[in-house]
Coordinates of C-alpha atoms in Angstrom, one line a residue:
Chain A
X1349 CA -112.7 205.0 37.6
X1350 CA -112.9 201.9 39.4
X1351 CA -111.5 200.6 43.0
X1352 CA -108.0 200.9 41.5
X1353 CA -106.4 203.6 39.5
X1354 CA -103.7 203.1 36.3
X1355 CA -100.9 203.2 38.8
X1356 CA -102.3 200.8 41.1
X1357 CA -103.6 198.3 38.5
X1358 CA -100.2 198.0 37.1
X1359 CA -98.6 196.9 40.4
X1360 CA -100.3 194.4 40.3
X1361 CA -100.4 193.0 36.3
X1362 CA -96.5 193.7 36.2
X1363 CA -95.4 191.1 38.2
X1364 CA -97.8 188.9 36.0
X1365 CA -95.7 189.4 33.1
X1366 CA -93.2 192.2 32.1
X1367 CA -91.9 191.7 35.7
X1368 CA -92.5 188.9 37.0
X1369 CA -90.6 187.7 39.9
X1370 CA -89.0 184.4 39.0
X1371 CA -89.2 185.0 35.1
X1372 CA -87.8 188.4 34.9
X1373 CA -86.4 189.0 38.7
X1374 CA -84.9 185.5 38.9
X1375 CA -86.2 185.6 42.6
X1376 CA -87.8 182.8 44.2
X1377 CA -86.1 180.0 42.3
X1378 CA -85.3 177.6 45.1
X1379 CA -88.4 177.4 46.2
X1380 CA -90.1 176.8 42.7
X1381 CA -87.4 174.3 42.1
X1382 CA -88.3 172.6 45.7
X1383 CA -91.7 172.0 45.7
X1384 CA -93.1 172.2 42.5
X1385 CA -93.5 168.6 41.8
X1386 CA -97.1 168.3 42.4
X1387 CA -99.2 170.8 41.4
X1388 CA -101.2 171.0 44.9
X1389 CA -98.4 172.0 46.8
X1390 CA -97.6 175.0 44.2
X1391 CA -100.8 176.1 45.1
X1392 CA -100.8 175.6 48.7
X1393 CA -97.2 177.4 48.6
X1394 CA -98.8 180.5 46.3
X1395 CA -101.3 180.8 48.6
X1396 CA -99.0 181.0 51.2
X1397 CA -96.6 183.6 50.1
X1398 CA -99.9 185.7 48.7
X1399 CA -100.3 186.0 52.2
X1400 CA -96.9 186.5 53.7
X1401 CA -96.2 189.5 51.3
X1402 CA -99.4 191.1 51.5
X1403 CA -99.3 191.4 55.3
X1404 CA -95.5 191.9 55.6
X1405 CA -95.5 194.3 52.6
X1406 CA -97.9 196.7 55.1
X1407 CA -96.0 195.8 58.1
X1408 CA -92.8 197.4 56.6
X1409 CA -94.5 200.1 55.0
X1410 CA -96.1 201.1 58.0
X1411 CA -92.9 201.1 59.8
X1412 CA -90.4 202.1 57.1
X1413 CA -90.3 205.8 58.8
X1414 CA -89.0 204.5 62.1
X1415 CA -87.4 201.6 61.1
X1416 CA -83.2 202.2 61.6
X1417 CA -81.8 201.7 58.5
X1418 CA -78.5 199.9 59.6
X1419 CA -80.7 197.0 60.9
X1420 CA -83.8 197.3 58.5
X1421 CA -83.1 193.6 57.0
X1422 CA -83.0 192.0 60.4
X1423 CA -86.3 193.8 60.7
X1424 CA -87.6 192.3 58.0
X1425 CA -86.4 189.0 58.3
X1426 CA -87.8 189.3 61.8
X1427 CA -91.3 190.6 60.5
X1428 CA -91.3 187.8 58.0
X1429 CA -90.6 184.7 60.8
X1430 CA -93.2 186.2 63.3
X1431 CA -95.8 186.5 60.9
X1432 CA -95.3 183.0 59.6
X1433 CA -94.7 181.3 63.1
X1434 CA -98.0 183.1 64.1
X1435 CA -99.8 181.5 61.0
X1436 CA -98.5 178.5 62.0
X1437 CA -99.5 178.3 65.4
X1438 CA -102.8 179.6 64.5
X1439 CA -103.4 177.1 61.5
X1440 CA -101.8 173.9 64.1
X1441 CA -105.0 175.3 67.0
X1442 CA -107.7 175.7 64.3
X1443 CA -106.7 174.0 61.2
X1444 CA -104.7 171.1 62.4
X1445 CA -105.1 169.3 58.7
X1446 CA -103.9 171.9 56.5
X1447 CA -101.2 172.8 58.8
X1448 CA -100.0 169.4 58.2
X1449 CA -99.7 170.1 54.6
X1450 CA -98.0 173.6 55.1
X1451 CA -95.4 172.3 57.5
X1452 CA -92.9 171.9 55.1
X1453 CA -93.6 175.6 54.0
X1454 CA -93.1 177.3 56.3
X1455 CA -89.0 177.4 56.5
X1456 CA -89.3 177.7 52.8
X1457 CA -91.7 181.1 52.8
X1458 CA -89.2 182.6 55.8
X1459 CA -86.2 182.3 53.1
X1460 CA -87.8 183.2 50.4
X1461 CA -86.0 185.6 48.7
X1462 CA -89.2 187.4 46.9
X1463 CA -90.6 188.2 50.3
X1464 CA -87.3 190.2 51.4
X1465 CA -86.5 191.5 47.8
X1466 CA -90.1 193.6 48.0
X1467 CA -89.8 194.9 51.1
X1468 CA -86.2 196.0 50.3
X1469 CA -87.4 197.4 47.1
X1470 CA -90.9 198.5 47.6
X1471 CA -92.4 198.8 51.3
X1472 CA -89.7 200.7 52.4
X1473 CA -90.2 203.8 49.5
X1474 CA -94.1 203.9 49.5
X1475 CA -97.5 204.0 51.6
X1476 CA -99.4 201.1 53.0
X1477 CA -101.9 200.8 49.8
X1478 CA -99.4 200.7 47.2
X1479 CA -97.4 198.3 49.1
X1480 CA -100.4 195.7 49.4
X1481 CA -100.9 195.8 46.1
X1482 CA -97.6 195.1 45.3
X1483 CA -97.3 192.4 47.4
X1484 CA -100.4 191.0 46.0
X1485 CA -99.3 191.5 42.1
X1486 CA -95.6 189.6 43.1
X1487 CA -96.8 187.0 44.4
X1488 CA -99.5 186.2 41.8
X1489 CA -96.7 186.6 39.7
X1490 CA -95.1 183.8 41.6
X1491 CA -98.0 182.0 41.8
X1492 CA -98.6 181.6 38.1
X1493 CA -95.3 180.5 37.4
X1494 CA -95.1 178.0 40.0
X1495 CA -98.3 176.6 39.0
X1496 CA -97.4 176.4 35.4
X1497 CA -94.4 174.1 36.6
X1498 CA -96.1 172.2 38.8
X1499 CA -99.1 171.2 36.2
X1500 CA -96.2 170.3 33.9
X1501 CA -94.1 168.7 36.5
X1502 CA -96.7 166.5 37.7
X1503 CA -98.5 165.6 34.8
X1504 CA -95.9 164.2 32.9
X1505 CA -94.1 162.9 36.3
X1506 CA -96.6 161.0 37.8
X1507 CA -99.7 161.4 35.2
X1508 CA -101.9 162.8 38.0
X1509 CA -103.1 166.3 38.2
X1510 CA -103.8 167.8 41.7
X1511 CA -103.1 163.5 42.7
X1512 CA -105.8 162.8 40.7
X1513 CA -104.5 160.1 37.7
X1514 CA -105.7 161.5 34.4
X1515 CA -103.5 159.4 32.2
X1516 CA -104.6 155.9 33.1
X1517 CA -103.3 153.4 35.9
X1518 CA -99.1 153.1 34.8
X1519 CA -99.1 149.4 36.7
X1520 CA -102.3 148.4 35.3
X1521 CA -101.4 149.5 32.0
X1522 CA -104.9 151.4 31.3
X1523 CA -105.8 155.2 29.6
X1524 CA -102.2 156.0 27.7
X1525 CA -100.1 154.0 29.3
X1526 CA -102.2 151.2 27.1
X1527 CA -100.2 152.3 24.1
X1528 CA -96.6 152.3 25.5
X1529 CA -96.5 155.5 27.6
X1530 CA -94.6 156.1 30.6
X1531 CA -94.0 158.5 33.2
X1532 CA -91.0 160.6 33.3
X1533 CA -89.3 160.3 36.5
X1534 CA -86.7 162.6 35.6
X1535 CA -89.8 165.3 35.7
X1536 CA -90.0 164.8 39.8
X1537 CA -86.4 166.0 40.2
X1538 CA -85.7 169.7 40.8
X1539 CA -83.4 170.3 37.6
X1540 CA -86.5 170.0 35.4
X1541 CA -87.9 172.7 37.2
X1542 CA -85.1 174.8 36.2
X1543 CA -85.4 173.5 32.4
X1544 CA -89.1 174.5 32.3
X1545 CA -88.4 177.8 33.9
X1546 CA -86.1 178.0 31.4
X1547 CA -88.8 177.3 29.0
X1548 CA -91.1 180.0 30.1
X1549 CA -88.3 183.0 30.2
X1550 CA -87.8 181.6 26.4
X1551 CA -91.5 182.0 25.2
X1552 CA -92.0 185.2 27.4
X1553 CA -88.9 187.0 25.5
X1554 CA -89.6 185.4 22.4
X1555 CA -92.9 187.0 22.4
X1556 CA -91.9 189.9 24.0
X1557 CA -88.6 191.4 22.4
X1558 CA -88.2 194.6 24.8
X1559 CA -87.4 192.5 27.8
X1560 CA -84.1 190.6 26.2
X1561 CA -81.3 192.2 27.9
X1562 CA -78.5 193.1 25.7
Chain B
X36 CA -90.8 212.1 62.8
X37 CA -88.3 214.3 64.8
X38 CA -85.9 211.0 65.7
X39 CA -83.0 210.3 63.9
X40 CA -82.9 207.3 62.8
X41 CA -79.3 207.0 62.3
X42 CA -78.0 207.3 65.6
X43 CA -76.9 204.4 66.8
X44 CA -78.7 205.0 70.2
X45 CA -81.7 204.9 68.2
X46 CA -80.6 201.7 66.7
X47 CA -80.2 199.9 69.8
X48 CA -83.5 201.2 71.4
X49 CA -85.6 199.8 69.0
X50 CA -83.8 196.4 67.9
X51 CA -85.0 196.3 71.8
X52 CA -88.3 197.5 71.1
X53 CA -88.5 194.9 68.6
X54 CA -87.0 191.9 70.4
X55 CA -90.1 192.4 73.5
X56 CA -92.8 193.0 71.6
X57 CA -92.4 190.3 69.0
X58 CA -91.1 188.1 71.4
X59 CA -94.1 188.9 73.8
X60 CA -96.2 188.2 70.5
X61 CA -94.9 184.9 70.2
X62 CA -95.1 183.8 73.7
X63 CA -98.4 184.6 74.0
X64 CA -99.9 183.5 70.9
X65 CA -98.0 179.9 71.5
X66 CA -99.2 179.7 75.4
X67 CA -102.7 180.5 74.6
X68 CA -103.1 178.3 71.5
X69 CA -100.8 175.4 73.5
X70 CA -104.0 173.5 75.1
X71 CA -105.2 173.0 71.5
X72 CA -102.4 172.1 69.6
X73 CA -101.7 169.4 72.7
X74 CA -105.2 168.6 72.1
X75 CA -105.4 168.1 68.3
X76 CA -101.2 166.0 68.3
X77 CA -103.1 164.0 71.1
X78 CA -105.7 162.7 68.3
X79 CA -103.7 162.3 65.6
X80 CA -101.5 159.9 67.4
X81 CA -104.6 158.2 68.2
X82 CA -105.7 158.2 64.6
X83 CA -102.3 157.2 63.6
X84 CA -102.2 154.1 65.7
X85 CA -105.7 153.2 64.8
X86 CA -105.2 153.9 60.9
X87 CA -102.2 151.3 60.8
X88 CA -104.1 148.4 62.9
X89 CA -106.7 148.8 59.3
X90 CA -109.2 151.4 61.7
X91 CA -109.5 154.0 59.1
X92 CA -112.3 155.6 56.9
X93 CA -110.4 154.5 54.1
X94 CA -113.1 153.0 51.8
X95 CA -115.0 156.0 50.2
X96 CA -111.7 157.2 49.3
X97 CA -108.6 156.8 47.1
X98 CA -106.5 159.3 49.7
X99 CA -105.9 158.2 53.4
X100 CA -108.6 158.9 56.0
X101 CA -108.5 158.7 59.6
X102 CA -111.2 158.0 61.8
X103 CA -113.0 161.6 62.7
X104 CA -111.8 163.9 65.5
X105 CA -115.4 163.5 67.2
X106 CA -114.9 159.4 67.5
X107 CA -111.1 159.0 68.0
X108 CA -110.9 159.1 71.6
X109 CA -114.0 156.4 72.3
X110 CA -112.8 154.4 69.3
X111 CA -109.7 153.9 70.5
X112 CA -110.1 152.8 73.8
X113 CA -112.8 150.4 72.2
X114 CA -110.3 149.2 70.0
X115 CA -107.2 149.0 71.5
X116 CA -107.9 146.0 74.4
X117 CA -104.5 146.7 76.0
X118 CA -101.0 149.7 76.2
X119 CA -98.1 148.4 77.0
X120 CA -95.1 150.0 78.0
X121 CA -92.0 147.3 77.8
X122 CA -88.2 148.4 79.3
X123 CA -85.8 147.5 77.2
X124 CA -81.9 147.2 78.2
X125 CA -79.4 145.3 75.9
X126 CA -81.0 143.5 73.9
X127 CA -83.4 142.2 76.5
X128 CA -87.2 143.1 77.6
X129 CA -86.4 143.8 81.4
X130 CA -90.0 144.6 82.3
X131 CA -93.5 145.0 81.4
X132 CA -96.0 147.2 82.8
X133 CA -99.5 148.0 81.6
X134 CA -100.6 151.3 80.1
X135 CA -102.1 152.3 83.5
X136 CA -98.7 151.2 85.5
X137 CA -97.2 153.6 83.2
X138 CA -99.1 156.3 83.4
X139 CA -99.8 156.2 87.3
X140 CA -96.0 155.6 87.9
X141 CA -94.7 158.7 90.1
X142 CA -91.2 158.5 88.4
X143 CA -91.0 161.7 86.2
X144 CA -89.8 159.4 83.4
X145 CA -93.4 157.9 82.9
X146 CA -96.8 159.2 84.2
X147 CA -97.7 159.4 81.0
X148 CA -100.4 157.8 78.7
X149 CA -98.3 155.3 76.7
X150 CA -98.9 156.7 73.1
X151 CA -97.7 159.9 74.1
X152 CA -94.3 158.4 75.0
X153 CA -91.9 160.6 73.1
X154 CA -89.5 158.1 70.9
X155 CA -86.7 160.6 70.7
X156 CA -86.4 160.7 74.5
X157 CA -86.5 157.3 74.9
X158 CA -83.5 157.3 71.9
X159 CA -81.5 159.6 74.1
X160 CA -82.0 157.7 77.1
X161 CA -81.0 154.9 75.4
X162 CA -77.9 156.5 74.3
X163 CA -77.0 157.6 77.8
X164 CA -76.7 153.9 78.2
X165 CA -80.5 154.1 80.3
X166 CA -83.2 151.7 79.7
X167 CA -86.0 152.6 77.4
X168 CA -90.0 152.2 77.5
X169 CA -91.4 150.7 74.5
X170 CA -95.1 151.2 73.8
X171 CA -97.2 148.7 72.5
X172 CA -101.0 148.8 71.7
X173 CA -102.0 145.5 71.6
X174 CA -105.8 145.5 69.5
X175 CA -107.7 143.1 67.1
X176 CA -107.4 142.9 63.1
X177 CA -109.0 140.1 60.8
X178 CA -109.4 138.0 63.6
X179 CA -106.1 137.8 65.2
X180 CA -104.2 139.9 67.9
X181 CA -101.9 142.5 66.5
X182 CA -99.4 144.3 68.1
X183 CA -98.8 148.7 67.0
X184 CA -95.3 149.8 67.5
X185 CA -94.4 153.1 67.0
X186 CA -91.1 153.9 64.8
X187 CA -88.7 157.3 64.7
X188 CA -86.1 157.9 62.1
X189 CA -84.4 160.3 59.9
X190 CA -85.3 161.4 56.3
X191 CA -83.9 164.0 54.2
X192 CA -84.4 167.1 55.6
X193 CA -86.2 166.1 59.2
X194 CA -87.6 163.4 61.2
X195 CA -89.6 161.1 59.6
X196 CA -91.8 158.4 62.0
X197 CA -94.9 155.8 61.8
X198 CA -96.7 152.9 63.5
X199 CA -96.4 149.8 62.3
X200 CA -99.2 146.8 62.7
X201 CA -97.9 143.3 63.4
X202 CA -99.2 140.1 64.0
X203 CA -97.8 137.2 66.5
X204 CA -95.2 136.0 63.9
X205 CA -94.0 140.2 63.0
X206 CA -96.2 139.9 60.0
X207 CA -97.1 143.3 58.8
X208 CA -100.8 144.3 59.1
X209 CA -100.4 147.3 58.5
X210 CA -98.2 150.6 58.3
X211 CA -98.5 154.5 59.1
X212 CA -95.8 156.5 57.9
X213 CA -95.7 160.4 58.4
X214 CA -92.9 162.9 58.3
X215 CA -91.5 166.2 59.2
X216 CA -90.5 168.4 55.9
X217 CA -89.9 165.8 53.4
X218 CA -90.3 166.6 50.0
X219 CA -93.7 167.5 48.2
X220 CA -94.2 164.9 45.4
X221 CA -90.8 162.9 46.5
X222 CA -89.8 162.1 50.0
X223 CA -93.4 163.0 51.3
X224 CA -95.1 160.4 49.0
X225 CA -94.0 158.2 52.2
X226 CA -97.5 158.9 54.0
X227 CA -99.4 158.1 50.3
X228 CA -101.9 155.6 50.4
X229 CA -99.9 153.4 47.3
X230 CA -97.0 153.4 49.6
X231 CA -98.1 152.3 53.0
X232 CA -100.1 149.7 51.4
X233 CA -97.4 148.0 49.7
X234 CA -96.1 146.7 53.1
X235 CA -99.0 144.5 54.3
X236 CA -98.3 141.1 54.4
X237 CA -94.7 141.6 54.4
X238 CA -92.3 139.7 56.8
X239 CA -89.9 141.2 59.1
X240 CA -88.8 137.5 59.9
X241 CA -86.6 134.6 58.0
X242 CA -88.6 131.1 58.5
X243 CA -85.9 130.2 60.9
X244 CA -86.7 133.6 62.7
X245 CA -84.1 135.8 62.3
X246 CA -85.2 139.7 62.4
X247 CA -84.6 140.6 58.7
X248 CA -86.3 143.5 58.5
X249 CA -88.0 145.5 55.0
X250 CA -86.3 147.0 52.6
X251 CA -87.7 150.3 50.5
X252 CA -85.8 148.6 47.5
X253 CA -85.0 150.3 44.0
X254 CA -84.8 148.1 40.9
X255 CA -87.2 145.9 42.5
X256 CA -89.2 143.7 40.2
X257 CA -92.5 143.8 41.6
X258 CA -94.2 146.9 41.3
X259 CA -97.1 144.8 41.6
X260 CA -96.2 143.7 44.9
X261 CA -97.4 140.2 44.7
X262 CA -94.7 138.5 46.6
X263 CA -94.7 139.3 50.0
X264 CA -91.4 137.0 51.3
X265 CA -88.9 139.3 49.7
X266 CA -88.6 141.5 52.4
X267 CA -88.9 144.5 50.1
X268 CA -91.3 147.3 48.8
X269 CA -90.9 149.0 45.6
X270 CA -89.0 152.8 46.3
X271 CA -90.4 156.2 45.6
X272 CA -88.6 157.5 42.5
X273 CA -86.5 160.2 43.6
X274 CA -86.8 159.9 47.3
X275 CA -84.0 157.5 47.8
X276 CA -82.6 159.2 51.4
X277 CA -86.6 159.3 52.8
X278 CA -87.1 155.4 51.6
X279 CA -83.5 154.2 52.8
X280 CA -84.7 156.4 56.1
X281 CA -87.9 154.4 56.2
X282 CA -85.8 151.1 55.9
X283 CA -83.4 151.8 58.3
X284 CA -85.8 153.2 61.1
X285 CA -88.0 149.9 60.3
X286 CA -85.2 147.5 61.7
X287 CA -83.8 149.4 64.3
X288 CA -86.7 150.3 66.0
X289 CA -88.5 147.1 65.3
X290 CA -85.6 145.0 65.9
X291 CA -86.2 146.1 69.9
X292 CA -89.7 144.6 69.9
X293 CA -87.7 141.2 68.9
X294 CA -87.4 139.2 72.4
X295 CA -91.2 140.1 73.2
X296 CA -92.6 138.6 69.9
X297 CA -90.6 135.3 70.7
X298 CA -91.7 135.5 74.1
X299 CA -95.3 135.2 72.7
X300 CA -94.6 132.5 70.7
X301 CA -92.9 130.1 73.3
X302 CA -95.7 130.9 76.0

């Protein structure tokens, strides 16, 4: 038996697929509609909310014995925002660069409604442990998906990948853009986001009959 | 755990709890970590001003660079020869004082170094009918004097700001644009290299010198850019509000800087 048991190992591969947050949860969606038109700011946000729920998952599971259950989503929400402002004060000391980048994040991770739907749902029923790993395996979950868009989005939205152009210069006319192609501008705004999310749910339950609801 | 949790005495206790120890969490984290977060905004503003006056690392590199952390401070006092501060009041330039004025000025409203001069107060004061200080970094580029003038608007979700780079005749030499919390891929593709470049050389001026300003224009044809007397740049796709922002915060802002630029011309 490795690090991780059964149990523990499928907390964090269910949120990959069977259950994944946005596909199968529908949580998350504005934020995978806001950002994910370049595929460096997916990551960047994944990254992000890896970190969030991780930590907060523990938070809450530590405290979900003493935490008053009339005002246990203020507690949350308040768990959420201190860890975030901390990170961001932290990052704007050390990391003055890449807190640049996150700025624009950080309001987004605070309302994100994966991060609160966990907590709700998980850390407050079970230990420490089990919660991390949970938090872990949703946000990969969210993660993946998000950068699935975001390769899509920005590829055929700007022809760059990660800013770098991989289909040629579109004003100098050079790679594919030679033969006639163009961008898609329609692929920068936030309803294509929804229409490849739409995509994905179709393949996943297309190859996956058991998880079309009736 | 012998408390109940349901009692509303219980309740109240610890939303207390909560409220001091986060809140003492907070305070302490953003006092101790204050001296270098003033420390690293005080660079970038240096780097900012620098970068749109063409002082930038930018030649390696497709991306924007900004001269390093180490150099900044000893580059830009080599660079910049002079900091202005101008007071402006209705349309005129009612005085002008020198960076050091400024900052050894006992009024509470300067005694500061001139690029930290907050533009949002100095829009407030302006509203309250006040006069406000203009900074100007006055430095050389391809052989000429330019003048960097620092610029505040509004985007679509939150401030957006910049420096821009002008000759004698409010010629753009060059532009810094940053923002708030604009869009990833849309609104934010204001600070892109592609972007900022596209205004140098472009005229704020008519021939017969009437402030005209430059337009982030959609539907313009000249991706390319080659002309630079249509007082437009070609838009961002899909970031309408953030390029009409950059627009309008252009020729307000600018606009101010007006009577000094013809000042400089008739002297």
């Amino acid at each position: 038996m490795g690090l991780l048991s059964k149990k523990d190992t499928k907390l964090i591969t269910d949120p990959l697929t069977d259950n994944n947050p946005i596909t199968i949860q529908v949580l998350g969606i504005c934020s995978a509609l806001a950002i994910t038109a370049e595929l460096k700011a997916s990551l960047v946000m994944g990254i992000a909310v890896l970190f969030v729920l991780g930590v907060g998952n523990v938070v809450i599971s530590l405290m979900r014995n003493i935490i008053p259950s009339k005002i246990r989503i203020i507690v949350q929400l308040v768990v959420v925002a201190a860890l975030v402002i901390v990170v961001d004060q932290v990052l704007k000391a050390y990391a003055f660069e890449l807190s640049k980048t996150l700025s624009v994040f950080i309001g987004l991770i605070i309302t994100n409604c994966i991060i609160m739907g966990r907590f709700e749902a998980f850390a407050l029923a079970n230990g420490p442990w089990r919660s991390f790993l949970d938090g872990i395996g949703n946000a990969l979950g969210y993660a993946v998906i998000l950068i699935i868009v975001g390769f899509f989005r920005e590829l055929l939205g700007s022809g760059t990948l990660f800013g770098f152009p991989v289909l040629g210069d579109p004003i100098e006319q050079t790679g594919v853009y030679a033969s006639g192609y163009e961008n898609n501008g329609f692929m920068l705004m936030p309803p294509m986001a929804l229409i490849i999310v739409g995509l994905i749910i179709w393949v996943q339950r297309s190859r996956n009959r058991d998880l079309i609801e009736d | 755990m012998a408390a109940n949790t349901d009692k509303n005495s219980y309740t109240i206790l610890f939303a207390v709890a909560m409220v001091v120890v986060v809140g003492s969490i907070l305070a302490f984290t953003a006092s101790s970590l204050k001296p270098n977060i003033e420390e690293n905004e005080r660079m970038e503003k240096q780097q900012n001003i620098l970068y749109a006056m063409g002082v930038n690392d930018n030649e390696d590199v497709s991306d924007i660079a900004f001269v390093s952390t180490a150099e900044v401070a000893q580059i830009f006092s080599g660079k910049i020869s002079e900091q202005l501060v101008l007071e402006y009041k209705d349309g005129k330039i009612i005085n002008k004082m020198t960076g050091d004025e400024f900052l050894n000025s006992k009024d509470p409203d300067k005694g500061i170094q001139p690029y930290l001069i907050d533009l949002k107060k100095q829009q407030n004061r302006a509203k309250e009918g006040k006069s406000r200080y203009l900074p100007l970094f006055v430095g050389e580029m391809e052989g000429e004097t330019v003048y960097v003038a620092p610029i505040r608007g509004k985007g679509l979700w939150d401030e957006i700001w910049g420096y821009v780079a002008l000759n004698e005749e409010m010629t753009v030499k060059g532009v810094f644009f940053d923002h708030a919390g604009e869009t990833p891929g849309l609104g934010a593709n204001i600070k892109q290299r592609y972007f900022m470049d596209d205004f140098y050389g472009e005229r704020l001026l008519t021939e017969a010198g009437v402030f005209k300003g430059i337009n982030v224009a959609k539907g313009n044809n000249d991706p390319k850019n080659e002309s630079k007397d249509d007082y437009a740049v070609d838009a961002l796709a899909g970031a309408t509000i953030t390029g009409d922002g950059v627009s309008a915060m252009i020729k307000k802002d600018l606009r101010l800087y007006l009577p000094y630029f013809n000042n400089l011309k008739t002297n």
